[in-house]
Short mmCIF file of C-alpha atoms in Angstrom, two decimals:
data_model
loop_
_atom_site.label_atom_id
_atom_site.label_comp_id
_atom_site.label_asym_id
_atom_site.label_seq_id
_atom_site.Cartn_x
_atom_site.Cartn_y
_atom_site.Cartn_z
CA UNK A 1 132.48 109.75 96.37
CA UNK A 2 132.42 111.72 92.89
CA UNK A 3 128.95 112.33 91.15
CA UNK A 4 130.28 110.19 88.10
CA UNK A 5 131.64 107.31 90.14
CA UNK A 6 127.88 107.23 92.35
CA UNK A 7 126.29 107.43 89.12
CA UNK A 8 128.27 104.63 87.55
CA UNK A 9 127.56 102.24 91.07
CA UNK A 10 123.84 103.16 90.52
CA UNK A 11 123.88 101.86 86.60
CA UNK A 12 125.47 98.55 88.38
CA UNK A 13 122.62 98.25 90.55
CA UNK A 14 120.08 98.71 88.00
CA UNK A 15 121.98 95.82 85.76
CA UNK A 16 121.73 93.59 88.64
CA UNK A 17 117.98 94.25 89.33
CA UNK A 18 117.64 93.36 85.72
CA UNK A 19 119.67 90.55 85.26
CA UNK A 20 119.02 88.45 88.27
CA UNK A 21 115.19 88.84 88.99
CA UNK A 22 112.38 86.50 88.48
CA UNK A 23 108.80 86.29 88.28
CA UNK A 24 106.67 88.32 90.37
CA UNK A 25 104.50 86.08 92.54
CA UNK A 26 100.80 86.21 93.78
CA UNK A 27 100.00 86.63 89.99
CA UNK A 28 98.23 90.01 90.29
CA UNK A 29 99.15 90.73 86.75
CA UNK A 30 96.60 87.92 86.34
CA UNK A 31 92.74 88.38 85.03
CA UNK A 32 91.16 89.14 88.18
CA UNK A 33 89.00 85.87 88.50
CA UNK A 34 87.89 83.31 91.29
CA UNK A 35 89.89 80.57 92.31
CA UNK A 36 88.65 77.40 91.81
CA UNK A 37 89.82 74.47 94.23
CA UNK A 38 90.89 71.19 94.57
CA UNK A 39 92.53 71.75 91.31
CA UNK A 40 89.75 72.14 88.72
CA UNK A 41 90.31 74.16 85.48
CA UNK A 42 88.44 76.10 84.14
CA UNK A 43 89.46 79.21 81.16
CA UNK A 44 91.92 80.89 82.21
CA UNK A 45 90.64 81.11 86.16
CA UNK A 46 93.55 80.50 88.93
CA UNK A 47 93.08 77.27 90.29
CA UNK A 48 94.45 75.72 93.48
CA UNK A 49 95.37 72.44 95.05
CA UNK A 50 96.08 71.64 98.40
CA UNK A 51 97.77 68.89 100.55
CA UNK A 52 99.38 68.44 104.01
CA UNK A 53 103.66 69.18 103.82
CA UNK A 54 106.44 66.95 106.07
CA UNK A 55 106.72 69.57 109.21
CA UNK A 56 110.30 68.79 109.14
CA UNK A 57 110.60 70.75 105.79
CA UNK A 58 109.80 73.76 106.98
CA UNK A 59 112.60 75.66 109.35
CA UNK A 60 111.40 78.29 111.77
CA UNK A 61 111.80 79.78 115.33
CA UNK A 62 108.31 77.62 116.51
CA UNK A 63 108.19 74.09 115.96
CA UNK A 64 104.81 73.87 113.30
CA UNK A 65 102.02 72.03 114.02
CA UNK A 66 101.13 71.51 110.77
CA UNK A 67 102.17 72.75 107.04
CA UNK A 68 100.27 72.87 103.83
CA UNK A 69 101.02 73.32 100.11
CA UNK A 70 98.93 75.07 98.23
CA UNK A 71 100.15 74.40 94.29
CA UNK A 72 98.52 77.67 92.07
CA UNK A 73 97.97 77.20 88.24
CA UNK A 74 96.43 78.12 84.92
CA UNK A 75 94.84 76.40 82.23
CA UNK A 76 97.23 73.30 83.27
CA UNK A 77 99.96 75.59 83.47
CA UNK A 78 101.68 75.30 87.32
CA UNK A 79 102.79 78.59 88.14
CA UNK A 80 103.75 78.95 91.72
CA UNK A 81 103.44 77.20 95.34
CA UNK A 82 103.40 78.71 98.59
CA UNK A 83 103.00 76.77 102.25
CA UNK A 84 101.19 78.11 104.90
CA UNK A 85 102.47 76.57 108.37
CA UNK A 86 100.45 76.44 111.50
CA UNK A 87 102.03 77.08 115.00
CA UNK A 88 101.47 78.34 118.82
CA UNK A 89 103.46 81.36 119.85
CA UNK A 90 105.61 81.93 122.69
CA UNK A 91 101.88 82.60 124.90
CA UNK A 92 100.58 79.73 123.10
CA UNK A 93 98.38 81.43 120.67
CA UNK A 94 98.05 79.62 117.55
CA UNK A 95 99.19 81.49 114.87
CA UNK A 96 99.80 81.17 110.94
CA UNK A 97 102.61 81.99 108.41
CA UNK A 98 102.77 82.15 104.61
CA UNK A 99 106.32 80.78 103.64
CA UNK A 100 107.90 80.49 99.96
CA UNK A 101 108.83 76.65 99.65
CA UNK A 102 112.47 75.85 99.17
CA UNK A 103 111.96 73.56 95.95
CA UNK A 104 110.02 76.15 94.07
CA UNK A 105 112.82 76.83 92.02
CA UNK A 106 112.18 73.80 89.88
CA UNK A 107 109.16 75.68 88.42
CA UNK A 108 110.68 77.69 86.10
CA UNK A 109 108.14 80.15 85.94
CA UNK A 110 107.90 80.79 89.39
CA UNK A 111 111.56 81.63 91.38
CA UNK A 112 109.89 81.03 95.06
CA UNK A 113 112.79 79.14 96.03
CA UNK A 114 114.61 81.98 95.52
CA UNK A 115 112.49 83.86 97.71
CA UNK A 116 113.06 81.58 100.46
CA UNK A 117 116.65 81.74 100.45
CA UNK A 118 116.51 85.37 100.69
CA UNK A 119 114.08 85.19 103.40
CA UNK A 120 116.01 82.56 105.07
CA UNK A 121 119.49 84.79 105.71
CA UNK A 122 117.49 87.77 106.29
CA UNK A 123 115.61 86.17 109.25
CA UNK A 124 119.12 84.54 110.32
CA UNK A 125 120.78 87.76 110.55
CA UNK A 126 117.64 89.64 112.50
CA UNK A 127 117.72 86.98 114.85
CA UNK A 128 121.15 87.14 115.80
CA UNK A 129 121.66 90.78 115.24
CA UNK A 130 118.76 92.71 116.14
CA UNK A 131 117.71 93.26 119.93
CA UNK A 132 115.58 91.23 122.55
CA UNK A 133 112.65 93.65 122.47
CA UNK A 134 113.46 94.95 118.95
CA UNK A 135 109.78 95.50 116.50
CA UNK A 136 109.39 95.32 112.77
CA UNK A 137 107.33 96.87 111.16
CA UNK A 138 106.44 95.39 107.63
CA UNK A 139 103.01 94.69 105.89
CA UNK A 140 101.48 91.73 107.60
CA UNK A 141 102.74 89.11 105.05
CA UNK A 142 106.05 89.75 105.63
CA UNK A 143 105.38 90.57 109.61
CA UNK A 144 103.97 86.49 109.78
CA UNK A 145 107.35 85.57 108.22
CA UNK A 146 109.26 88.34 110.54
CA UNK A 147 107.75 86.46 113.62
CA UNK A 148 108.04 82.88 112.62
CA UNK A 149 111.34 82.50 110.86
CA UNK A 150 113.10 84.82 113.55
CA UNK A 151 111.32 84.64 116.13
CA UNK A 152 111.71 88.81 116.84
CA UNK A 153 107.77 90.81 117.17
CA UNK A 154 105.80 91.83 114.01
CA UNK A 155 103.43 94.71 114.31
CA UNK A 156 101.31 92.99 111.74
CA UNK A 157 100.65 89.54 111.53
CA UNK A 158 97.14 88.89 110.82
CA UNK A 159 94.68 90.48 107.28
CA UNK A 160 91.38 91.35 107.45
CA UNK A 161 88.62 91.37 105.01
CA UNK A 162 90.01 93.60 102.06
CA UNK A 163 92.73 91.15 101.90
CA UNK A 164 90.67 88.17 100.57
CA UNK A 165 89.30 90.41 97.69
CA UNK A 166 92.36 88.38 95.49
CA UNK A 167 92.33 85.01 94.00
CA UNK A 168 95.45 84.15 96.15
CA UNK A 169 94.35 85.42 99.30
CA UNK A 170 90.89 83.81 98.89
CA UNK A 171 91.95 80.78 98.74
CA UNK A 172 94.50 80.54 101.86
CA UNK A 173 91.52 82.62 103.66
CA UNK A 174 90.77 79.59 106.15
CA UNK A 175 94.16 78.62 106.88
CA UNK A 176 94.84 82.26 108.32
CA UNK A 177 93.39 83.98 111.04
CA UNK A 178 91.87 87.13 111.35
CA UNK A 179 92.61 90.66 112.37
CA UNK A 180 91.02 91.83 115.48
CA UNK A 181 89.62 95.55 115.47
CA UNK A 182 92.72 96.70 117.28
CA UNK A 183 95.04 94.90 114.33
CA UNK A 184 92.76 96.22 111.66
CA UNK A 185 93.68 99.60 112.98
CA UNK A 186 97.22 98.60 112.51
CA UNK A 187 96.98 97.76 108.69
CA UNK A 188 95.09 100.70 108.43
CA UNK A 189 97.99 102.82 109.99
CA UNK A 190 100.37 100.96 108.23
CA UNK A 191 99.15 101.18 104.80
CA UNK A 192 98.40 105.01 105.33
CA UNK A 193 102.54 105.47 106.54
CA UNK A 194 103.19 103.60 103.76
CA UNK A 195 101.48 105.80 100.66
CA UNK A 196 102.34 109.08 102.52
CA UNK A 197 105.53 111.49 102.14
CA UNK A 198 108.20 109.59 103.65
CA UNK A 199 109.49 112.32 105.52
CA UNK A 200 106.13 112.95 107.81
CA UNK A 201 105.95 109.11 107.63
CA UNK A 202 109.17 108.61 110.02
CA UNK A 203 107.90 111.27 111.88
CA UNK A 204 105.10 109.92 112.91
CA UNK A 205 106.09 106.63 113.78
CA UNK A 206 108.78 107.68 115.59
CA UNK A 207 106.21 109.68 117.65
CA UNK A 208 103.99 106.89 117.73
CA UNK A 209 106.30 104.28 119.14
CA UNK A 210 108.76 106.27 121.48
CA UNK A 211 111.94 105.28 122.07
CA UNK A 212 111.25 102.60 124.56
CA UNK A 213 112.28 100.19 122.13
CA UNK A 214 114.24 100.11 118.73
CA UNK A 215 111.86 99.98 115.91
CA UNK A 216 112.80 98.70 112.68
CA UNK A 217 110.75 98.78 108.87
CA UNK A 218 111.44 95.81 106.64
CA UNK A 219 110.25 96.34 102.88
CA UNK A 220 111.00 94.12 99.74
CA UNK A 221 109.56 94.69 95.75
CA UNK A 222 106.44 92.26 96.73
CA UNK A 223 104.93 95.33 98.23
CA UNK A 224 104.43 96.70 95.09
CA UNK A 225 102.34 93.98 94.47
CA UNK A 226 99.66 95.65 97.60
CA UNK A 227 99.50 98.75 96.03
CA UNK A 228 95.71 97.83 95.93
CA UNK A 229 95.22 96.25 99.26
CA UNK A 230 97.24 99.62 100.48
CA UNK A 231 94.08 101.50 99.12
CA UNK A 232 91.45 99.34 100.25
CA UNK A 233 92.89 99.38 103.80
CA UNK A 234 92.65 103.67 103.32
CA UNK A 235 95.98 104.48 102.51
CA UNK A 236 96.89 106.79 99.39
CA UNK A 237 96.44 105.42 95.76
CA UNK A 238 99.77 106.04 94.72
CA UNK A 239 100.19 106.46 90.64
CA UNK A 240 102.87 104.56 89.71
CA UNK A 241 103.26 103.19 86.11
CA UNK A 242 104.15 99.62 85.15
CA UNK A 243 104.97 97.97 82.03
CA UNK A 244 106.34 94.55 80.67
CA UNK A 245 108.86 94.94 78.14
CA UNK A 246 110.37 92.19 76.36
CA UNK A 247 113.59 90.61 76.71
CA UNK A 248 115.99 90.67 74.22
CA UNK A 249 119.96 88.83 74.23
CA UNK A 250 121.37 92.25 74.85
CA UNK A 251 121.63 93.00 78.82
CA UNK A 252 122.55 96.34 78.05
CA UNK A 253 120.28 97.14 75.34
CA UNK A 254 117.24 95.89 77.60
CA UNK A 255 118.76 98.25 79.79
CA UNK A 256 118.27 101.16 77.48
CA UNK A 257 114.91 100.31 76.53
CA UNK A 258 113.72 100.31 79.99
CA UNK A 259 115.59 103.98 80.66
CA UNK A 260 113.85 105.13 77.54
CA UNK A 261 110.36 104.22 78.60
CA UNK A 262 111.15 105.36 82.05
CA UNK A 263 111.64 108.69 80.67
CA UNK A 264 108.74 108.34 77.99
CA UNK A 265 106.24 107.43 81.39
CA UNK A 266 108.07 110.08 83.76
CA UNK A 267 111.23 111.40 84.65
CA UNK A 268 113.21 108.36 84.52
CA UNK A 269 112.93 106.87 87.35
CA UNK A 270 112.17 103.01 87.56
CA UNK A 271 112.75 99.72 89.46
CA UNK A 272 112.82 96.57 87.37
CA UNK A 273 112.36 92.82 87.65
CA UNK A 274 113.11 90.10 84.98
CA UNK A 275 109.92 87.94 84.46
CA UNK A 276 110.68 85.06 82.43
CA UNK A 277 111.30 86.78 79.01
CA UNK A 278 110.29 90.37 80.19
CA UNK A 279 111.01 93.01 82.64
CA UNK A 280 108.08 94.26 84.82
CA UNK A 281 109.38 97.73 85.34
CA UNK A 282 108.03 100.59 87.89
CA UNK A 283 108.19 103.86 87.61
CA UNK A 284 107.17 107.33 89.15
CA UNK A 285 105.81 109.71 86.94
CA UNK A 286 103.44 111.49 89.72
CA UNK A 287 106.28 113.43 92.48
CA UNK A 288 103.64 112.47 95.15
CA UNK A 289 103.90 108.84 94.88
CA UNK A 290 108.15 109.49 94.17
CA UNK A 291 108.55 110.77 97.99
CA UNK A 292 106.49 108.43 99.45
CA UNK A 293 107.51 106.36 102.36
CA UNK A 294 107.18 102.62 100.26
CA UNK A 295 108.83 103.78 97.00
CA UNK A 296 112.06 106.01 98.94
CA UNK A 297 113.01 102.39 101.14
CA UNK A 298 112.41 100.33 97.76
CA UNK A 299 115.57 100.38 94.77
CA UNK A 300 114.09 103.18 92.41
CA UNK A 301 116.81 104.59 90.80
CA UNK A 302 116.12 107.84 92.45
CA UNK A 303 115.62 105.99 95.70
CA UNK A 304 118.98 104.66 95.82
CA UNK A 305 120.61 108.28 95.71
CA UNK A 306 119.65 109.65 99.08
CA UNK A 307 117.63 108.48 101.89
CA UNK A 308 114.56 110.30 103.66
CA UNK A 309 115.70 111.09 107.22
CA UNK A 310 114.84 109.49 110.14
CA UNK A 311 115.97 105.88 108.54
CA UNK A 312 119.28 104.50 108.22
CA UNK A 313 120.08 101.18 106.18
CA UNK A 314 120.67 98.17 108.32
CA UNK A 315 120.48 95.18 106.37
CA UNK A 316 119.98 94.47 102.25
CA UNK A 317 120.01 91.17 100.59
CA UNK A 318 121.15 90.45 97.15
CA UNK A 319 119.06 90.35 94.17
CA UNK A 320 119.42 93.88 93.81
CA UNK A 321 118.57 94.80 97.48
CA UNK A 322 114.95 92.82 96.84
CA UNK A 323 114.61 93.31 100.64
CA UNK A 324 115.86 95.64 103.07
CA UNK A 325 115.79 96.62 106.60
CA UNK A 326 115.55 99.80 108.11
CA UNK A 327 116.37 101.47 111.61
CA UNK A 328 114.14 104.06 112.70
CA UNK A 329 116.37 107.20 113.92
CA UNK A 330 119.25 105.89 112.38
CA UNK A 331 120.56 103.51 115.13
CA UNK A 332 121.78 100.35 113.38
CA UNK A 333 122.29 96.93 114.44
CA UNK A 334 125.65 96.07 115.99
#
């Protein structure tokens, strides 16, 4: 493929992340303030409400036990819901999974239904594509939704303590259980492979888990959202840049303003998301945080070009590739 034609595919991309994205959930753009339950309001504090969900509305590899909405808002203002269903594993453990609601779409400001359709095909296709004994590595979010929705292992399932530090987290705190010490080792190794070169990354977990079994890394743009919880669990502050910048009726002139101040912050390269009427764009300017494991697997511009070794692209959804999946030592699934 010509330089000029790879170039012009990556400009598509870039349009499509753009055009078609929504806004970013858990609200850490927020204040920083405590959530306040039951619904009360109060300033400009996050405030939640919560009540039981129909089981039947909620699709996953475990029959739930139970499922419950929790509705987040602002001064009156809904903003987003997510559900957090209850269930027993395949031991009969009971277990816990934070799941984007399928109706969430009807609040404008808040595109979790989108979210769950994504989620929806990408579990599908892992559960009928990727092996028996196949693991997935992910942050443990996205490793609860790994295990429920497919049914395939997680490495990470459960948080610990520096996760409840946020508004959001607080408040679903008692609805999900906790990390032992061996799993709190695990975020801690994950967030560390995460915020480190990407390069000595796959190295080490392809020394760490063998080849007794294929091992697969599933990231989407949410994990930008961590980039915190990444530090507080002692991986590398990574210093990445991020702006909201208006938009206007002109795709392609929102498209130049974001180059521009993707240059201005670094050396142009970005990953952007429409938020209502602006783009929260990324971008790189420190070549430390460029080559590191989280921001070469997410759609950078940059990242799109070439990827580290040891990885090979499996599975991408649409949205501009919002979530991908990843074979360690480049053996994809058939």
């Amino acid at each position: 493929m010509s330089r000029k034609i790879r170039e012009g595919l990556l400009m598509l991309i870039s349009i499509v992340l753009l055009a078609t994205g929504g806004t970013i959930l858990y609200r850490q753009l927020l204040p920083s303030s405590a959530v306040k339950a039951d619904g009360a309001k109060s300033g400009g504090q996050l405030s939640v409400r919560h009540a039981p969900e129909p089981k039947a509305d909620v699709q996953g590899r475990f029959p739930a036990q139970s499922v419950e909405r929790y509705a987040f808002s602002q001064e009156g203002k809904d903003l987003f819901s997510l559900l957090v269903a209850r269930y027993q594993d395949s031991i009969g453990l009971p277990q816990s999974a934070v799941l984007f609601p399928k109706d969430a779409q009807e609040i404008a400001s808040s595109p979790t239904g989108l979210r769950h359709d994504i989620w929806q095909s990408a579990a599908d296709i892992i559960a009928r594509k990727a092996p028996e004994n196949a693991l997935f590595l992910s942050w443990w979010d996205d490793g609860q939704r790994i295990h429920y929705l497919s049914g395939k292992e997680a490495w990470l399932r459960k948080p610990s303590d520096k996760t409840f530090v946020g508004p959001v987290w607080k408040a679903l705190q008692d609805s999900l259980p906790v990390a032992s010490d061996e799993e709190r080792a695990r975020l801690a190794q994950m967030a560390r492979w995460l915020t480190m070169d990407s390069e000595k990354a796959l190295s080490e977990i392809a020394a760490h888990f063998g080849a007794s079994r294929p091992v697969y890394l599933l990231v989407n743009n949410d994990l930008l959202l961590h980039l915190a919880e990444f530090t507080a669990y002692g991986g590398t502050s990574l210093s990445l840049d991020s702006k909201n910048i208006p938009a206007g009726n002109d795709l392609h002139g929102d498209i130049a303003l974001v180059k521009r101040w993707a240059f201005e912050a670094g050396d142009g390269n970005y990953l952007a998301q429409k938020e209502g009427n602006y783009y929260r764009v990324w971008s790189t300017p420190d070549a430390k945080a460029k080559n590191t494991l989280l921001v070469r697997l997410l759609p950078f511009i940059d990242s799109l070009k070439k990827l580290p070794k040891g990885v090979s692209l499996v599975y991408q959804s649409h949205w501009g590739g919002f979530l991908s999946v990843y074979k360690i030592d480049n053996q994809p699934i058939h």
